[in-house]
GROMACS .gro file of C-alpha atoms in nm:
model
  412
    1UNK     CA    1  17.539   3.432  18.598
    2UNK     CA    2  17.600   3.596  18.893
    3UNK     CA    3  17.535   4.005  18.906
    4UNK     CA    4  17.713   4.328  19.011
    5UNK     CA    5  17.601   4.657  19.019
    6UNK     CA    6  17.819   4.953  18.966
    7UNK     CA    7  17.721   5.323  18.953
    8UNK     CA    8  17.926   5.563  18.820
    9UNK     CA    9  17.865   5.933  18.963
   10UNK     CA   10  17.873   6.266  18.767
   11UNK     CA   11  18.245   6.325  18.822
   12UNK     CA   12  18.347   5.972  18.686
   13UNK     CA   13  18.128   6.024  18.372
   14UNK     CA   14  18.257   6.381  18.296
   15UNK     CA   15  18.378   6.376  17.992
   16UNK     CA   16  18.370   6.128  17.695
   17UNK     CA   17  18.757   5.987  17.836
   18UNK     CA   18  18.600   5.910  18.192
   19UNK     CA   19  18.314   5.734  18.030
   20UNK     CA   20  18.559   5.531  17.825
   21UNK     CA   21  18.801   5.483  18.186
   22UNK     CA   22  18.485   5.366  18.313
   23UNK     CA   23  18.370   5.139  18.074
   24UNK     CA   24  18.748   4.965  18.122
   25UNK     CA   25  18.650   4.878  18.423
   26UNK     CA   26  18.301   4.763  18.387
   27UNK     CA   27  18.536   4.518  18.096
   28UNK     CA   28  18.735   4.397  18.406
   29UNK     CA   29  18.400   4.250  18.558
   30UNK     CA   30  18.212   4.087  18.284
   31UNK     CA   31  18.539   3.917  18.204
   32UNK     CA   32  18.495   3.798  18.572
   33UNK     CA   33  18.200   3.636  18.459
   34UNK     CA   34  17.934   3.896  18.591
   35UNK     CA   35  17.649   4.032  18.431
   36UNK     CA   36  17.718   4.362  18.498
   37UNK     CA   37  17.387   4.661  18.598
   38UNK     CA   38  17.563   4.943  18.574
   39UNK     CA   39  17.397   5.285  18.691
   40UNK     CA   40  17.496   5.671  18.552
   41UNK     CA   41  17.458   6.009  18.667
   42UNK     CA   42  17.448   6.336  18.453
   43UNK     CA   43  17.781   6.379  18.321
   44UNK     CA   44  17.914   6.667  18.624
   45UNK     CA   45  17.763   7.003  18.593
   46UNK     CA   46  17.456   6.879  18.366
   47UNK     CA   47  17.216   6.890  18.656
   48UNK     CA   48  17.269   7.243  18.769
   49UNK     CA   49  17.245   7.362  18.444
   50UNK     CA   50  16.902   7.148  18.344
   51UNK     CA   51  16.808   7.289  18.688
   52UNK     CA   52  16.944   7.637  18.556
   53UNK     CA   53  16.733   7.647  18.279
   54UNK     CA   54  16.427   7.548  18.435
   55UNK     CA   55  16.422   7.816  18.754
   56UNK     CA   56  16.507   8.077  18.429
   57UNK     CA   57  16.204   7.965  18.217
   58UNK     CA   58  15.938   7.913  18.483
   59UNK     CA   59  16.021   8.005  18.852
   60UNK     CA   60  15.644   7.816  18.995
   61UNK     CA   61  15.745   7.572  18.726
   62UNK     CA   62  15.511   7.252  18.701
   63UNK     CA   63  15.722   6.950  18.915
   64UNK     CA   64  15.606   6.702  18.626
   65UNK     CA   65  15.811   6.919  18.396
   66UNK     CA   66  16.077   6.972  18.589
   67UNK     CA   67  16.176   6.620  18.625
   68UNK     CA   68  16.128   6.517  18.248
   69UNK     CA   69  16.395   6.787  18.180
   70UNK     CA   70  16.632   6.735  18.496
   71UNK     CA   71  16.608   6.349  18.407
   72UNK     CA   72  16.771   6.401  18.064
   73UNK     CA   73  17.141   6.458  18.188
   74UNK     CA   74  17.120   6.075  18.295
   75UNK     CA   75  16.993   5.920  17.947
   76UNK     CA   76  17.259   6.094  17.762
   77UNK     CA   77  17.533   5.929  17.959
   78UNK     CA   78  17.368   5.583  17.953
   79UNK     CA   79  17.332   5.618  17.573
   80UNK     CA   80  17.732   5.741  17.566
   81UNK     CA   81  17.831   5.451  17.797
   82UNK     CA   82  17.647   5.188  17.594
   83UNK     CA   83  17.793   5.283  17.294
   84UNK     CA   84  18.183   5.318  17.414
   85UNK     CA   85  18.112   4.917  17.571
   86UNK     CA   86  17.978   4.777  17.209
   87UNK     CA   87  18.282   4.964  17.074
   88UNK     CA   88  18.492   4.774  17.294
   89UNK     CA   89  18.244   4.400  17.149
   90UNK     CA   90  18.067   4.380  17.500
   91UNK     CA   91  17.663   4.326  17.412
   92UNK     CA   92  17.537   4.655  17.617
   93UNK     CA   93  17.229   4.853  17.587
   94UNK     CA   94  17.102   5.190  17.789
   95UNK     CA   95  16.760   5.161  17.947
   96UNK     CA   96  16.577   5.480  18.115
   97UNK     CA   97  16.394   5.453  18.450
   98UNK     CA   98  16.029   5.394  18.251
   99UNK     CA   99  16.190   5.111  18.035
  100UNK     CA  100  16.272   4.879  18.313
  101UNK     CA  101  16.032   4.997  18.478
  102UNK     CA  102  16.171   5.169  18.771
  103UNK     CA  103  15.849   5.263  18.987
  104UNK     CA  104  15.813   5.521  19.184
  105UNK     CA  105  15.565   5.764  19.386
  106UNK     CA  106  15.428   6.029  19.252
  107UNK     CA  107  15.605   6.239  19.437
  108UNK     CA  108  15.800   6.439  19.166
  109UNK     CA  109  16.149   6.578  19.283
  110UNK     CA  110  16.190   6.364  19.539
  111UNK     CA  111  16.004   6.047  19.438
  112UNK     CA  112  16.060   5.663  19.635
  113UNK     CA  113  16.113   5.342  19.454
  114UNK     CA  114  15.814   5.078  19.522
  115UNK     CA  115  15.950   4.843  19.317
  116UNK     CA  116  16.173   4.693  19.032
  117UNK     CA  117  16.055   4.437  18.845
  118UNK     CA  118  16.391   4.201  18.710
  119UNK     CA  119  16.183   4.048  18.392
  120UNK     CA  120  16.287   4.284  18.128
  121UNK     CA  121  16.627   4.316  18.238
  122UNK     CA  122  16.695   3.951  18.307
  123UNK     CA  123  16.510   3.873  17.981
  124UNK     CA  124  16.797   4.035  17.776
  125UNK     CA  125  17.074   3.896  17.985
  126UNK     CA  126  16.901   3.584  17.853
  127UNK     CA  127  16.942   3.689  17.520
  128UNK     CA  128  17.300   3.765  17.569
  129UNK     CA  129  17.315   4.117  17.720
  130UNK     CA  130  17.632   4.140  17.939
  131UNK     CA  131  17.571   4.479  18.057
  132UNK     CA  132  17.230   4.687  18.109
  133UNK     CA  133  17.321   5.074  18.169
  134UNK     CA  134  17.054   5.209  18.345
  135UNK     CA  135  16.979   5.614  18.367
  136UNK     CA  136  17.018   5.643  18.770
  137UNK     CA  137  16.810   5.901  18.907
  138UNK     CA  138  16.466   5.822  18.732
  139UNK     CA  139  16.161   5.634  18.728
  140UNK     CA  140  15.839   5.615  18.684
  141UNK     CA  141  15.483   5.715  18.855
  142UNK     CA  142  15.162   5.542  18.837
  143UNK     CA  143  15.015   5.834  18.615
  144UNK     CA  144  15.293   5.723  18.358
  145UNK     CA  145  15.500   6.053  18.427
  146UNK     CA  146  15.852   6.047  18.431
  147UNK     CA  147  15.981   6.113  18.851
  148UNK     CA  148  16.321   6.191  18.998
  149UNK     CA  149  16.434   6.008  19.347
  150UNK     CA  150  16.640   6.401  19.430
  151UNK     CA  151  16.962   6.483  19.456
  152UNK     CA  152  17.216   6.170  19.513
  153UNK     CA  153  16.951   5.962  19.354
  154UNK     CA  154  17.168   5.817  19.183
  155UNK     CA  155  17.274   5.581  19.463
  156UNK     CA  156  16.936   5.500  19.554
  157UNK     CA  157  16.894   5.391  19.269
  158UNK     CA  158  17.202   5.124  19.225
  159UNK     CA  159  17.168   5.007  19.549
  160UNK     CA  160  16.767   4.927  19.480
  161UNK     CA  161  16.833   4.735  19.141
  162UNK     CA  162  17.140   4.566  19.360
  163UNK     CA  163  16.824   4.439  19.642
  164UNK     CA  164  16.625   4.386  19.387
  165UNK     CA  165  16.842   4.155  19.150
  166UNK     CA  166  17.015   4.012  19.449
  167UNK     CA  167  17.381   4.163  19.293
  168UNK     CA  168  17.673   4.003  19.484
  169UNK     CA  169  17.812   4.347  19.542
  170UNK     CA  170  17.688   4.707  19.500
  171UNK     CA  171  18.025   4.934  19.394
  172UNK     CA  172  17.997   5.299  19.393
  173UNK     CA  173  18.249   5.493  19.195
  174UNK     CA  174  18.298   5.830  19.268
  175UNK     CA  175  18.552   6.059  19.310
  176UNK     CA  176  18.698   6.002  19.665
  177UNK     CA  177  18.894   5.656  19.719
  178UNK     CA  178  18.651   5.569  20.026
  179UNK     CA  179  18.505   5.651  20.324
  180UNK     CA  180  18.727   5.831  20.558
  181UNK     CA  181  18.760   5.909  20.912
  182UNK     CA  182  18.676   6.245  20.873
  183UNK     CA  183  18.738   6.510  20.589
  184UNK     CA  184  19.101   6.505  20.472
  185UNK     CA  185  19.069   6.889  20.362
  186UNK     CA  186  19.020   6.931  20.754
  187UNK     CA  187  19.288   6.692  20.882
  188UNK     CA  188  19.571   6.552  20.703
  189UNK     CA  189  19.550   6.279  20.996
  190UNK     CA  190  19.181   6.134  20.862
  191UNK     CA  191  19.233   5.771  20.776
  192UNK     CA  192  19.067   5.579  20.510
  193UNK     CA  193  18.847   5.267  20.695
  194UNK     CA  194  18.844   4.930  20.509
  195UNK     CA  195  18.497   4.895  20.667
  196UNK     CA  196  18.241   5.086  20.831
  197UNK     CA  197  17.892   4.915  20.963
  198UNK     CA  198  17.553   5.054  20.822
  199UNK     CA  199  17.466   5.253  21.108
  200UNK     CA  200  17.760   5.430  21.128
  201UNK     CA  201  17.761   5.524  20.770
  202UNK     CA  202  17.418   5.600  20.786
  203UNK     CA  203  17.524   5.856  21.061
  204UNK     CA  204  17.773   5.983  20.885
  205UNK     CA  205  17.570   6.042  20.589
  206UNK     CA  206  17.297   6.259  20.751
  207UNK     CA  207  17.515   6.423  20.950
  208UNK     CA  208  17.684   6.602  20.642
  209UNK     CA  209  17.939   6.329  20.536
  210UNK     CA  210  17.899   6.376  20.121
  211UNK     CA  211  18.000   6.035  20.007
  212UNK     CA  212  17.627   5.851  20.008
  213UNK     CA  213  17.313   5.962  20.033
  214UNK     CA  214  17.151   5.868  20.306
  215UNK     CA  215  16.840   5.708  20.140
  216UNK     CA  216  17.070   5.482  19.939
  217UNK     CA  217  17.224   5.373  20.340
  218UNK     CA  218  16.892   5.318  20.494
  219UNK     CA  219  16.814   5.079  20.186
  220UNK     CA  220  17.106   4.906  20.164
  221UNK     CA  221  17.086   4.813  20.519
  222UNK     CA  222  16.740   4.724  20.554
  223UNK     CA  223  16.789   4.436  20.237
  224UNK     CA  224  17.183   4.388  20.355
  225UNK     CA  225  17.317   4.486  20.003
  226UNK     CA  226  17.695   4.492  20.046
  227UNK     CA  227  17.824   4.866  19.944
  228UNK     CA  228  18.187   4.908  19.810
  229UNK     CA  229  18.281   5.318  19.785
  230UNK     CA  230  18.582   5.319  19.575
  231UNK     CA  231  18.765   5.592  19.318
  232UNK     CA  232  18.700   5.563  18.964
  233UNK     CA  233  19.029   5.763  18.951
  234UNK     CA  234  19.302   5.463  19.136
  235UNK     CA  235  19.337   5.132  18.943
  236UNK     CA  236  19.107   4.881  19.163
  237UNK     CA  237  19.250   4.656  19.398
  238UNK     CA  238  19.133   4.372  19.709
  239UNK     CA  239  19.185   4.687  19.974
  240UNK     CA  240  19.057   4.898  19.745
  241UNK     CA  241  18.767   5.134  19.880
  242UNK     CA  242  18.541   5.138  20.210
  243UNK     CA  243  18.278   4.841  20.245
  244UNK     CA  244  17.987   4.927  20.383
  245UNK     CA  245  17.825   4.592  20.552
  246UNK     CA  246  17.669   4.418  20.877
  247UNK     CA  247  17.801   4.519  21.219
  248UNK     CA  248  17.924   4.112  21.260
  249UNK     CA  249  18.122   4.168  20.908
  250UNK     CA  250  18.402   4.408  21.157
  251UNK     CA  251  18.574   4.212  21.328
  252UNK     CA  252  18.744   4.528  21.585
  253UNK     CA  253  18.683   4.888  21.537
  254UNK     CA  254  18.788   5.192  21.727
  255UNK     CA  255  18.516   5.325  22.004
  256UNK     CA  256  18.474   5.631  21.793
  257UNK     CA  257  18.452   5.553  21.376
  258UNK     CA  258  18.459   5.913  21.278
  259UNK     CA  259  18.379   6.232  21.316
  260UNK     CA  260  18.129   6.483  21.069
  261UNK     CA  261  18.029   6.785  21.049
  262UNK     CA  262  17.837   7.034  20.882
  263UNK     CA  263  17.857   7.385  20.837
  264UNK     CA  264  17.544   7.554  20.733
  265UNK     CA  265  17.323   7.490  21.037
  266UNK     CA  266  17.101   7.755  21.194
  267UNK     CA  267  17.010   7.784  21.537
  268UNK     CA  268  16.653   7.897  21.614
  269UNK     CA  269  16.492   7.987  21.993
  270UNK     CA  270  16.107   8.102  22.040
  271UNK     CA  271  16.129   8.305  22.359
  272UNK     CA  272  15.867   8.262  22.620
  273UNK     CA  273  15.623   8.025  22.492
  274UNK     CA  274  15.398   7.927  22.687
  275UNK     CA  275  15.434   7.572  22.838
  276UNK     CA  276  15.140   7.345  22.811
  277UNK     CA  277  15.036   6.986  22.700
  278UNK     CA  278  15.094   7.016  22.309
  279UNK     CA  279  15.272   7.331  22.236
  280UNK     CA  280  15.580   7.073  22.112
  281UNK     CA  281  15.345   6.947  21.820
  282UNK     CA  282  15.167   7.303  21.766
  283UNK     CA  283  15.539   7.435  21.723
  284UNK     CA  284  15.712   7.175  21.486
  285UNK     CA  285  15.355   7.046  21.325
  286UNK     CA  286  15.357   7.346  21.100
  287UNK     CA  287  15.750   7.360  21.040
  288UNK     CA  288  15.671   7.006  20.897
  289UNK     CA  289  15.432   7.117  20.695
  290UNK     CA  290  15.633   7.396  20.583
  291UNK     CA  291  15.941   7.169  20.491
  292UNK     CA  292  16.173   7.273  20.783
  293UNK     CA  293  16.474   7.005  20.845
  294UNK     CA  294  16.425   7.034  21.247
  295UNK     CA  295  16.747   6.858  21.360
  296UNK     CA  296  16.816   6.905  21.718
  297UNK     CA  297  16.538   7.047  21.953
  298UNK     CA  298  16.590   7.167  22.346
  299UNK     CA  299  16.331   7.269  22.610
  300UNK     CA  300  16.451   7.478  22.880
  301UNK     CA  301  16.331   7.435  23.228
  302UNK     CA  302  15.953   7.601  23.280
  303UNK     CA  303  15.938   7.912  23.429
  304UNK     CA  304  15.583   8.062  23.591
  305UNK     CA  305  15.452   7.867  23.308
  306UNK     CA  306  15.679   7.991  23.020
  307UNK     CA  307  15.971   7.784  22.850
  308UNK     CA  308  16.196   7.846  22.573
  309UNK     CA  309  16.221   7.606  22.283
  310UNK     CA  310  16.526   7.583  22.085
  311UNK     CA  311  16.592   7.357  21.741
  312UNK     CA  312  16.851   7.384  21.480
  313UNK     CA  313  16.740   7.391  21.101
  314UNK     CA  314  16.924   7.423  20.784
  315UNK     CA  315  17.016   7.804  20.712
  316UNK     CA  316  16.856   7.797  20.363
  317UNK     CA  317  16.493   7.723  20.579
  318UNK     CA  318  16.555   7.946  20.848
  319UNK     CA  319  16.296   8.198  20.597
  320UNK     CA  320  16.067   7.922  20.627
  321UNK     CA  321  16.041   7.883  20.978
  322UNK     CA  322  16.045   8.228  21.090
  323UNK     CA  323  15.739   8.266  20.855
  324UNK     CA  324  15.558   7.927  20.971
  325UNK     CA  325  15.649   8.018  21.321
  326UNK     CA  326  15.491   8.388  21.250
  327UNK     CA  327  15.129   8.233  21.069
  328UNK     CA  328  15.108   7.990  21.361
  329UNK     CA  329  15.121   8.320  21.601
  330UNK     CA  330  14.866   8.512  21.424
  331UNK     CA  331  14.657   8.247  21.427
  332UNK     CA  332  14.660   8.217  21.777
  333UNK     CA  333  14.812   7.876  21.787
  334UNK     CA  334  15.116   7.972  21.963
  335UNK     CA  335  15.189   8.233  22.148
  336UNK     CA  336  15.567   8.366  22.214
  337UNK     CA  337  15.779   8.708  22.295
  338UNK     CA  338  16.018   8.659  22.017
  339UNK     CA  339  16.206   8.459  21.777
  340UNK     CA  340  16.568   8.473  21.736
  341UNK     CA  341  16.783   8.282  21.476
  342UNK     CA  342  17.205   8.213  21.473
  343UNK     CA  343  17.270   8.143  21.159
  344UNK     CA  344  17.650   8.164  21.245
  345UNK     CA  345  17.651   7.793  21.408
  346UNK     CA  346  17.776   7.449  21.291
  347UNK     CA  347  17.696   7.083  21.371
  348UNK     CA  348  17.959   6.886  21.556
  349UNK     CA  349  17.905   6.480  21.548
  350UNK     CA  350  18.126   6.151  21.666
  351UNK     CA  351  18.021   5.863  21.544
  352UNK     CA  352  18.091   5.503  21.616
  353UNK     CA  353  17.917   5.125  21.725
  354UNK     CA  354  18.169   5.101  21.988
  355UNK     CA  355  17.971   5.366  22.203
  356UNK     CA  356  17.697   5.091  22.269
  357UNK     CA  357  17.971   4.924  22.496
  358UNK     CA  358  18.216   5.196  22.629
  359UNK     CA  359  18.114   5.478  22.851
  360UNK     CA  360  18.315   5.820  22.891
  361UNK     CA  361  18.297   5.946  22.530
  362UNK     CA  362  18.072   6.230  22.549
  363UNK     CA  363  18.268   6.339  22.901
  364UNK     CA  364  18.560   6.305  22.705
  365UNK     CA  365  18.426   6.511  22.379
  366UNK     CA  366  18.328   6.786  22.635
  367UNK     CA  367  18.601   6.767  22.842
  368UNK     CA  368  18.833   6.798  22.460
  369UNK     CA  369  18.592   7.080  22.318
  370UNK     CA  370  18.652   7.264  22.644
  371UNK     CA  371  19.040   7.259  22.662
  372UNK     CA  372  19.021   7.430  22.313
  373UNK     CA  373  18.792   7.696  22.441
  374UNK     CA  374  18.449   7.574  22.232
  375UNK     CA  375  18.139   7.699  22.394
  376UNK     CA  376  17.871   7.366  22.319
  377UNK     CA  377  17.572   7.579  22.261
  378UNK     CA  378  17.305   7.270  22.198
  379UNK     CA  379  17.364   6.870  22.235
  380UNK     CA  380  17.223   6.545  22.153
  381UNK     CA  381  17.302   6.194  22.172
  382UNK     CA  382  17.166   5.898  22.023
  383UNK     CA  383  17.359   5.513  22.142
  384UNK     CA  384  17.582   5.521  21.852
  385UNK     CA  385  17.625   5.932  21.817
  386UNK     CA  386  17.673   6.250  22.022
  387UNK     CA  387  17.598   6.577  21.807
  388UNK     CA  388  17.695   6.926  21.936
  389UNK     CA  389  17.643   7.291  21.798
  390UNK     CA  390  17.918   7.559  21.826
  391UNK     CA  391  18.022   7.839  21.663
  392UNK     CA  392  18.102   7.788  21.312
  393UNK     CA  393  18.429   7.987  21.319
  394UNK     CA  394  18.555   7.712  21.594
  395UNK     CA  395  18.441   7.403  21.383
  396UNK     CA  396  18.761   7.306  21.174
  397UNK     CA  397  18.973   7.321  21.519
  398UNK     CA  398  18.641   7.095  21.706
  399UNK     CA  399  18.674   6.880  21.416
  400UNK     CA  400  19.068   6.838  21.441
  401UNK     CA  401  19.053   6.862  21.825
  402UNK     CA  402  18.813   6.553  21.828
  403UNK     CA  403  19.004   6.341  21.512
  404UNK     CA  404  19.337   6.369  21.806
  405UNK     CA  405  19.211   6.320  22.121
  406UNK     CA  406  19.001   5.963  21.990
  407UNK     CA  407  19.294   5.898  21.821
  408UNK     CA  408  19.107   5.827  21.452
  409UNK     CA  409  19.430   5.803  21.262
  410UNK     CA  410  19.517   5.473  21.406
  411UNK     CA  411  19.311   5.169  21.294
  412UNK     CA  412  19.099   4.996  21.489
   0.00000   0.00000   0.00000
């Protein structure tokens, strides 16, 4: 039999009548002849509250803890699914990350899948299992310890078990009706794409576009696992959704796919360091090791042997670095006049494959950002992306601005 996978996020398992919704359309596909993997979040909310409970019991809580109790929210709505499915005389069963197994690093929190054996799964399809509902979010280390892949891991997870089994087609239900060409609550004018290539979703998703996670992108691309995004909230169609495939799958597509953003970005400068052969790695060495996101980094021009270096960083890390930035001082490491952080900026991005061929898109961005009166305080570019920071207030009108002047709301 041929295999699907479909995940089913927190906001499509909510409630016991979205699990049942959902389980009418897992119906549709193993009357299509399918064996269907089907992967489940926590029902929504269940998380943050296992998360909740854990910061209120044991702030320096032990991470092997933390993810046998954050893991839970999943294996109750695998158990619920399984059970509404052999209500409805369709052979299902629920299996947790350890039971397939799913395994992981040791890495708890924020584990990665090494591998997934298919025996025990395709053993019971043998057996007459039509659908294995799988706990998303969870595996298992080589110490026998129960992991989580972090937040989103979910999708990791479905589109690993769709690589792994070979699925035909990885769907992802959620709670938007696809990938769009930017954020409707921005633009009225953003425009739902049929398809979007790999890269540009992968983009997207790591420049703050919420609908994938990024890991579940880069994974899907590297094995070329097809990726539907659809709404577990529309009755399912042909057009229904964004697929998410090969650059040769799009036929024609607009210069410019879409445009992201994201709004809590920090902007950090050290003043006057001094500019030698490895001060770079003696500055963002120990922001690595402290955990610091360091997205976009500029060097100013040298000056009698000083420079100024300026990244951006999340603002819930700009703590981090100031105090990483501060031990590598004292220590004599570096040595700079000052630090100063913005934490009032946002990140600007257009992304699309047709950049590779066309020149005059970032003139044009700048030239657009300009006429609306945006300072650009930091840029880079990448071949299929040009990222800018600005002032956050300005970042809904950049965002607009942009989504017009590329002209996003008309298809490719």
């Amino acid at each position: 039999m041929p295999t699907l996978v479909m995940k089913f996020g927190g906001t499509s398992v909510a409630n016991l009548d979205r699990i049942a919704r959902a389980a009418k359309r897992i119906a549709v596909e193993v009357a299509n002849g399918y064996d269907v993997i089907v992967i489940v979040s926590a029902m929504s909310g269940k998380t943050n509250e296992l998360v909740g409970w854990v910061d209120e019991t044991s702030p320096f809580y032990d991470a092997r803890e933390y993810d046998a109790i954050v893991s839970s929210g999943e294996n109750v709505t695998a158990g619920l699914m399984a059970l509404r499915l052999q209500e409805m005389d369709i052979p299902a069963r629920s299996w947790q990350g350890w039971q397939v197994p799913v395994q992981t690093t040791s890495t708890h929190s924020s584990a990665r899948i090494e591998d997934i054996p298919t025996d025990n799964i395709n053993a019971k399809f043998g057996e007459g299992m039509k659908v294995a509902v799988v706990a998303g979010f969870q595996g298992l280390s080589p110490e026998g310890r129960i992991t989580t892949l972090g937040r989103g891991g979910s999708d990791t997870t479905a589109v690993a078990f769709a690589a792994a089994f070979n699925a035909d087609r990885c769907d992802i239900y959620t709670d938007v009706d696809g990938v769009y060409t930017t954020d409707p609550r921005i633009t009225t004018k953003a425009r739902k794409l049929d398809k979007i290539a790999f890269e540009e979703m992968l983009e997207l998703a790591s420049l703050g576009a919420k609908v994938l996670q990024t890991r579940s992108v880069e994974l899907a691309m590297r094995y070329k696992v097809r990726l539907r995004v659809l709404s577990s909230f529309e009755e399912p169609s042909d057009s229904a959704g964004t697929l998410v495939c090969d650059e040769e799958d799009i036929m024609e597509s607009n210069v410019v796919a879409g445009v992201a953003y994201s709004r809590d970005e920090a902007k950090m400068t050290l003043i006057s360091v001094a500019d030698r052969p490895g001060i770079a790695a003696a500055i963002f060495g120990p922001l690595s090791d402290a955990g610091v996101n360091v997205d976009m980094i500029v060097q100013n021009i040298s000056e009698e042997g000083r420079t100024d270096m300026t990244f951006s960083c999340p603002t819930d890390q700009v703590k981090r670095a100031e105090k990483a930035m501060q031990a590598s001082k004292d220590s004599g490491d570096i040595n700079y006049h000052d630090l100063v952080a913005d934490e009032g900026v946002a990140k600007v991005s257009v992304v699309g494959i047709g950049m590779r061929s066309h020149t005059g898109v970032a003139a044009k961005m700048f030239r657009v950002l300009s006429a609306e009166g945006v300072n650009i305080k930091v840029i880079t570019t990448s071949e299929i992306k040009i990222s800018v920071l600005i002032d956050r207030k300005y970042m809904e009108l950049a965002v607009q601005a942009l989504h017009d002047a590329f002209e996003l709301e008309k298809s490719g």
